[in-house]
CSV table of C-alpha atoms in Angstrom, one decimal:
chain,number,residue,atom,x,y,z
A,259,UNK,CA,0.0,0.0,0.0
A,260,UNK,CA,1.3,3.4,-0.9
A,261,UNK,CA,2.4,5.8,1.9
A,262,UNK,CA,2.2,8.8,-0.3
A,263,UNK,CA,-0.6,11.3,-0.2
A,264,UNK,CA,-1.6,14.0,-2.7
A,265,UNK,CA,-3.8,17.1,-2.4
A,266,UNK,CA,-6.0,19.0,-4.8
A,267,UNK,CA,-5.3,22.7,-5.1
A,268,UNK,CA,-7.6,25.1,-7.0
A,269,UNK,CA,-5.9,28.3,-8.1
A,270,UNK,CA,-7.1,31.3,-10.2
A,271,UNK,CA,-5.4,34.6,-10.1
A,272,UNK,CA,-4.9,35.8,-6.5
A,273,UNK,CA,-7.2,33.0,-5.2
A,274,UNK,CA,-5.8,29.7,-4.1
A,275,UNK,CA,-7.6,26.9,-2.1
A,276,UNK,CA,-6.9,23.5,-0.8
A,277,UNK,CA,-9.8,21.1,-1.4
A,278,UNK,CA,-10.9,19.3,1.8
A,279,UNK,CA,-13.6,16.6,1.1
A,280,UNK,CA,-15.8,15.2,3.8
A,281,UNK,CA,-15.4,18.1,6.1
A,282,UNK,CA,-18.2,17.0,8.5
A,283,UNK,CA,-18.3,14.0,10.8
A,284,UNK,CA,-22.0,13.0,10.7
A,285,UNK,CA,-23.6,11.0,13.5
A,286,UNK,CA,-23.3,7.3,12.8
A,287,UNK,CA,-21.3,8.2,9.6
A,288,UNK,CA,-24.6,8.8,7.7
A,289,UNK,CA,-23.8,11.5,5.2
A,290,UNK,CA,-26.8,13.8,4.5
A,291,UNK,CA,-27.9,15.9,1.5
A,292,UNK,CA,-27.0,19.5,2.4
A,293,UNK,CA,-29.2,22.4,1.4
A,294,UNK,CA,-27.9,25.2,3.6
A,295,UNK,CA,-24.6,26.1,5.4
A,296,UNK,CA,-23.6,29.0,7.7
A,297,UNK,CA,-20.5,29.5,9.9
A,298,UNK,CA,-20.8,31.8,12.9
A,299,UNK,CA,-19.1,32.2,16.3
A,300,UNK,CA,-17.2,29.0,16.0
A,301,UNK,CA,-20.2,26.9,15.0
A,302,UNK,CA,-21.1,25.5,11.7
A,303,UNK,CA,-24.9,25.2,10.9
A,304,UNK,CA,-26.2,22.8,8.3
A,305,UNK,CA,-29.7,22.5,6.9
A,306,UNK,CA,-30.1,19.0,5.5
A,307,UNK,CA,-32.7,16.4,4.5
A,308,UNK,CA,-32.4,14.2,7.6
A,309,UNK,CA,-35.7,13.6,9.3
A,310,UNK,CA,-34.0,13.2,12.7
A,311,UNK,CA,-31.9,16.4,12.7
A,312,UNK,CA,-32.9,18.6,9.7
A,313,UNK,CA,-30.7,21.3,11.3
A,314,UNK,CA,-27.3,20.1,12.5
A,315,UNK,CA,-24.7,22.0,14.3
A,316,UNK,CA,-20.9,21.2,14.2
A,317,UNK,CA,-17.8,22.8,15.5
A,318,UNK,CA,-15.3,24.3,13.0
A,319,UNK,CA,-13.4,21.1,13.0
A,320,UNK,CA,-16.4,19.3,11.6
A,321,UNK,CA,-17.4,17.5,14.8
A,322,UNK,CA,-21.2,17.1,15.5
A,323,UNK,CA,-22.5,19.1,18.5
A,324,UNK,CA,-26.3,19.0,18.3
A,325,UNK,CA,-29.2,18.6,16.0
A,326,UNK,CA,-32.9,19.7,16.0
A,327,UNK,CA,-35.9,20.4,13.9
A,328,UNK,CA,-37.6,17.0,13.7
A,329,UNK,CA,-40.7,18.3,15.5
A,330,UNK,CA,-41.3,20.7,12.6
A,331,UNK,CA,-42.0,17.8,10.3
A,332,UNK,CA,-40.1,19.3,7.3
A,333,UNK,CA,-41.3,18.2,3.9
A,334,UNK,CA,-38.2,19.6,2.2
A,335,UNK,CA,-35.6,21.7,4.1
A,336,UNK,CA,-34.1,24.5,2.1
A,337,UNK,CA,-31.8,27.4,2.7
A,338,UNK,CA,-30.2,28.6,6.0
A,339,UNK,CA,-29.3,32.0,7.5
A,340,UNK,CA,-28.1,33.0,11.0
A,341,UNK,CA,-28.7,36.6,12.0
A,342,UNK,CA,-26.4,38.9,14.0
A,343,UNK,CA,-28.5,38.3,17.1
A,344,UNK,CA,-28.3,34.5,16.6
A,345,UNK,CA,-31.7,33.8,15.1
A,346,UNK,CA,-31.9,31.2,12.4
A,347,UNK,CA,-34.1,31.3,9.3
A,348,UNK,CA,-34.8,28.0,7.4
A,349,UNK,CA,-37.3,27.3,4.7
A,350,UNK,CA,-39.6,24.4,4.1
A,351,UNK,CA,-40.2,24.7,0.4
A,352,UNK,CA,-42.5,21.7,0.4
A,353,UNK,CA,-44.8,23.3,3.0
A,354,UNK,CA,-44.5,26.9,1.8
A,355,UNK,CA,-43.2,28.4,5.0
A,356,UNK,CA,-40.1,30.0,6.6
A,357,UNK,CA,-39.3,29.2,10.2
A,358,UNK,CA,-37.5,31.5,12.6
A,359,UNK,CA,-35.7,29.6,15.4
A,360,UNK,CA,-33.1,30.3,18.0
A,361,UNK,CA,-29.8,28.5,17.5
A,362,UNK,CA,-30.9,25.7,19.8
A,363,UNK,CA,-34.1,25.0,17.9
A,364,UNK,CA,-36.8,26.9,19.8
A,365,UNK,CA,-39.4,28.1,17.3
A,366,UNK,CA,-40.0,31.8,17.5
A,367,UNK,CA,-42.0,32.6,14.4
A,368,UNK,CA,-43.5,31.0,11.3
A,369,UNK,CA,-43.8,33.1,8.1
A,370,UNK,CA,-46.5,31.9,5.7
A,371,UNK,CA,-49.2,29.4,6.2
A,372,UNK,CA,-48.3,25.7,6.4
A,373,UNK,CA,-49.4,23.8,3.2
A,374,UNK,CA,-51.1,26.9,1.7
A,375,UNK,CA,-49.1,28.1,-1.3
A,376,UNK,CA,-49.8,31.4,-2.9
A,377,UNK,CA,-51.7,31.6,-6.2
A,378,UNK,CA,-49.6,32.5,-9.2
A,379,UNK,CA,-50.6,29.9,-11.7
A,380,UNK,CA,-48.0,27.3,-10.7
A,381,UNK,CA,-48.9,23.7,-11.5
A,382,UNK,CA,-47.1,21.3,-9.3
A,383,UNK,CA,-48.4,18.3,-11.2
A,384,UNK,CA,-46.1,19.2,-14.1
A,385,UNK,CA,-42.8,17.3,-13.9
A,386,UNK,CA,-39.6,19.2,-13.0
A,387,UNK,CA,-38.2,21.4,-14.5
A,388,UNK,CA,-41.1,22.1,-16.8
A,389,UNK,CA,-43.3,23.1,-13.8
A,390,UNK,CA,-41.5,26.4,-13.4
A,391,UNK,CA,-42.7,27.5,-16.8
A,392,UNK,CA,-46.3,27.2,-15.7
A,393,UNK,CA,-45.9,30.2,-13.3
A,394,UNK,CA,-47.9,33.1,-14.7
A,395,UNK,CA,-46.9,35.9,-12.3
A,396,UNK,CA,-45.0,36.8,-9.2
A,397,UNK,CA,-47.3,35.7,-6.4
A,398,UNK,CA,-47.5,36.8,-2.7
A,399,UNK,CA,-45.6,34.9,-0.1
A,400,UNK,CA,-45.0,31.9,-0.4
A,401,UNK,CA,-44.9,29.2,-3.0
A,402,UNK,CA,-41.9,26.9,-2.3
A,403,UNK,CA,-39.5,29.5,-0.7
A,404,UNK,CA,-35.8,28.9,-0.9
A,405,UNK,CA,-34.0,31.3,1.5
A,406,UNK,CA,-34.6,34.2,3.8
A,407,UNK,CA,-31.9,36.6,5.0
A,408,UNK,CA,-31.7,39.7,7.2
A,409,UNK,CA,-30.1,42.8,5.7
A,410,UNK,CA,-27.9,45.1,7.8
A,411,UNK,CA,-30.8,47.6,8.2
A,412,UNK,CA,-33.0,44.8,9.8
A,413,UNK,CA,-35.3,44.2,6.9
A,414,UNK,CA,-35.9,40.6,5.7
A,415,UNK,CA,-35.6,39.3,2.1
A,416,UNK,CA,-36.8,36.0,0.8
A,417,UNK,CA,-36.3,34.2,-2.5
A,418,UNK,CA,-39.5,32.4,-3.5
A,419,UNK,CA,-38.3,30.0,-5.4
A,420,UNK,CA,-39.3,26.7,-6.8
A,421,UNK,CA,-43.0,27.5,-7.2
A,422,UNK,CA,-42.7,31.3,-7.6
A,423,UNK,CA,-40.6,33.8,-9.4
A,424,UNK,CA,-40.5,36.5,-6.7
A,425,UNK,CA,-38.4,38.3,-4.2
A,426,UNK,CA,-40.2,39.4,-1.0
A,427,UNK,CA,-39.3,42.2,1.4
A,428,UNK,CA,-40.4,42.3,5.0
A,429,UNK,CA,-39.7,44.5,7.9
A,430,UNK,CA,-37.8,43.2,10.9
A,431,UNK,CA,-41.1,42.0,12.5
A,432,UNK,CA,-42.1,40.0,9.4
A,433,UNK,CA,-44.6,42.4,8.0
A,434,UNK,CA,-44.7,42.1,4.2
A,435,UNK,CA,-43.6,45.3,2.5
A,436,UNK,CA,-43.3,44.5,-1.2
A,437,UNK,CA,-42.8,41.8,-3.8
A,438,UNK,CA,-41.0,42.1,-7.1
A,439,UNK,CA,-40.2,39.7,-10.0
A,440,UNK,CA,-42.2,37.8,-12.5
A,441,UNK,CA,-41.4,35.0,-15.0
A,442,UNK,CA,-38.9,35.8,-17.8
A,443,UNK,CA,-35.3,36.5,-18.8
A,444,UNK,CA,-35.5,40.3,-18.8
A,445,UNK,CA,-33.8,42.3,-16.0
A,446,UNK,CA,-35.7,42.1,-12.8
A,447,UNK,CA,-37.6,38.9,-13.8
A,448,UNK,CA,-36.7,35.4,-12.8
A,449,UNK,CA,-36.7,31.8,-13.8
A,450,UNK,CA,-35.9,30.5,-10.3
A,451,UNK,CA,-34.7,32.8,-7.6
A,452,UNK,CA,-32.7,30.2,-5.6
A,453,UNK,CA,-30.7,32.3,-3.0
A,454,UNK,CA,-29.8,35.8,-2.0
A,455,UNK,CA,-27.0,37.7,-0.1
A,456,UNK,CA,-26.4,41.3,0.8
A,457,UNK,CA,-22.9,42.6,-0.1
A,458,UNK,CA,-20.9,45.3,1.8
A,459,UNK,CA,-22.4,48.0,-0.5
A,460,UNK,CA,-26.0,47.1,0.6
A,461,UNK,CA,-26.9,45.4,-2.7
A,462,UNK,CA,-28.8,42.2,-3.0
A,463,UNK,CA,-27.2,39.4,-5.1
A,464,UNK,CA,-29.9,37.0,-6.3
A,465,UNK,CA,-29.0,33.6,-7.8
A,466,UNK,CA,-31.5,33.2,-10.7
A,467,UNK,CA,-30.4,29.6,-11.1
A,468,UNK,CA,-32.6,28.4,-14.0
A,469,UNK,CA,-31.9,31.8,-15.7
A,470,UNK,CA,-28.1,30.9,-15.5
A,471,UNK,CA,-27.4,34.3,-14.1
A,472,UNK,CA,-26.8,36.5,-11.0
A,473,UNK,CA,-28.9,39.6,-10.7
A,474,UNK,CA,-28.0,42.5,-8.5
A,475,UNK,CA,-30.6,44.8,-6.9
A,476,UNK,CA,-30.7,47.7,-4.4
A,477,UNK,CA,-32.7,47.1,-1.2
A,478,UNK,CA,-35.9,48.4,-2.8
A,479,UNK,CA,-35.7,45.8,-5.6
A,480,UNK,CA,-34.4,48.1,-8.3
A,481,UNK,CA,-32.3,46.3,-10.8
A,482,UNK,CA,-28.6,47.3,-11.0
A,483,UNK,CA,-26.9,44.8,-13.2
A,484,UNK,CA,-26.6,41.1,-14.0
A,485,UNK,CA,-24.0,38.4,-14.9
A,486,UNK,CA,-25.1,36.0,-17.5
A,487,UNK,CA,-24.0,32.6,-18.9
A,488,UNK,CA,-23.1,31.2,-15.4
A,489,UNK,CA,-22.9,27.5,-14.7
A,490,UNK,CA,-26.2,27.1,-12.8
A,491,UNK,CA,-25.6,29.5,-9.9
A,492,UNK,CA,-27.0,28.2,-6.6
A,493,UNK,CA,-25.9,30.5,-3.8
A,494,UNK,CA,-23.9,33.6,-3.2
A,495,UNK,CA,-21.9,34.6,-0.1
A,496,UNK,CA,-19.8,37.7,0.4
A,497,UNK,CA,-17.0,39.1,2.5
A,498,UNK,CA,-16.0,42.8,2.6
A,499,UNK,CA,-14.5,42.8,-0.9
A,500,UNK,CA,-15.8,39.9,-2.9
A,501,UNK,CA,-18.9,38.0,-3.7
A,502,UNK,CA,-18.5,34.2,-4.1
A,503,UNK,CA,-21.1,32.2,-6.1
A,504,UNK,CA,-21.2,28.4,-6.0
A,505,UNK,CA,-22.4,26.9,-9.3
A,506,UNK,CA,-24.0,23.5,-9.5
A,507,UNK,CA,-22.0,22.4,-12.5
A,508,UNK,CA,-18.7,22.4,-10.6
A,509,UNK,CA,-17.4,26.0,-10.6
A,510,UNK,CA,-17.2,28.9,-8.1
A,511,UNK,CA,-17.2,32.4,-9.5
A,512,UNK,CA,-15.7,35.4,-7.6
A,513,UNK,CA,-16.8,39.0,-8.2
A,514,UNK,CA,-15.1,42.2,-7.1
A,515,UNK,CA,-17.7,44.2,-5.1
A,516,UNK,CA,-16.2,47.6,-5.8
A,517,UNK,CA,-15.8,47.1,-9.6
A,518,UNK,CA,-18.9,44.9,-10.1
A,519,UNK,CA,-16.9,42.5,-12.3
A,520,UNK,CA,-15.9,38.8,-12.3
A,521,UNK,CA,-12.3,38.4,-11.3
A,522,UNK,CA,-11.8,34.6,-10.8
A,523,UNK,CA,-13.4,31.2,-11.4
A,524,UNK,CA,-12.4,28.2,-9.2
A,525,UNK,CA,-13.0,24.7,-10.5
A,526,UNK,CA,-14.3,23.5,-13.8
A,527,UNK,CA,-17.5,21.9,-15.2
A,528,UNK,CA,-17.7,18.4,-13.7
A,529,UNK,CA,-15.1,19.1,-11.0
A,530,UNK,CA,-15.5,17.7,-7.4
A,531,UNK,CA,-17.2,20.9,-6.6
A,532,UNK,CA,-20.2,19.9,-8.7
A,533,UNK,CA,-23.6,19.6,-7.0
A,534,UNK,CA,-22.9,22.7,-4.9
A,535,UNK,CA,-26.2,23.9,-3.5
A,536,UNK,CA,-25.2,26.3,-0.7
A,537,UNK,CA,-22.2,28.3,0.3
A,538,UNK,CA,-20.7,30.2,3.2
A,539,UNK,CA,-17.3,31.4,4.4
A,540,UNK,CA,-15.4,32.1,7.7
A,541,UNK,CA,-13.2,34.9,9.0
A,542,UNK,CA,-10.1,33.1,7.8
A,543,UNK,CA,-11.1,33.3,4.1
A,544,UNK,CA,-12.1,29.6,3.9
A,545,UNK,CA,-15.2,28.6,1.9
A,546,UNK,CA,-17.6,25.8,2.6
A,547,UNK,CA,-19.9,24.2,-0.1
A,548,UNK,CA,-23.0,22.3,0.8
A,549,UNK,CA,-23.7,19.6,-1.8
A,550,UNK,CA,-27.1,18.3,-2.7
A,551,UNK,CA,-25.7,15.8,-5.3
A,552,UNK,CA,-22.5,14.0,-5.8
A,553,UNK,CA,-20.1,12.2,-3.4
A,554,UNK,CA,-19.9,14.8,-0.6
A,555,UNK,CA,-22.2,16.6,1.9
A,556,UNK,CA,-20.0,19.5,2.7
A,557,UNK,CA,-16.5,20.3,1.3
A,558,UNK,CA,-14.1,22.9,2.5
A,559,UNK,CA,-12.0,25.2,0.3
A,560,UNK,CA,-9.1,26.1,2.7
A,561,UNK,CA,-7.6,29.4,1.7
A,562,UNK,CA,-3.9,29.4,0.9
A,563,UNK,CA,-2.3,32.8,1.4
């Protein structure tokens, strides 16, 4: 048996990362499909498709600490966000709601009405992905929501998602303020708004996944710009200077926030990064990809300086 070991390094321009597969140590070794990741205060939060612990919490070495959420009877867990005051937003796109929890699993609020989707013409009996083309208009909240975040000013924004073509804005108390979107390929319209993040310039980056583009808006939903011909963009995450976008086909695009331009692409189509569904980073510049497909649940891109 060989005693040699090799490593995979991704490098593009000023960005270099060491690929670390199987970052998490799941209970009983049972790897789960991952549909949301978030690193905060030394803990790593994971939304996944387990019925026993649909939200799992690990330390930053990948060791399991606790899990919760089984009592919510998730149909399909999707998206994850942890606020500055340690509240957790997670969607159930199968039951058309967003839950607000504390970081130990206590339910604090439910946005939307369980099992009551909004009316926008969507026909769920049509097979995927043709069902998204049955949507006639941007409906009210919610029809299969995909992620809710909190902006720095306290307002909430939600992608709505697999059964809708809408972005929703709420105040900090969850009161609905506005909706924008609609079906189409024109600026401000969507094919599938899959995830959202606010950058350091207070702009919203929306992954219009089935539109193969990122769209950028101000906090009132006014279109600023877009980036087309992407490799199935699933989720953005940003630090102070860059926006990172994981793409399902095996790449990760990096955008300069100040210049609003793409500056690097990590990976390649069909790379081990494929199946990336969610993304987050930490204070050391490392990135973490949650995989819904492929051989991994969460992989780490360890930043090489």
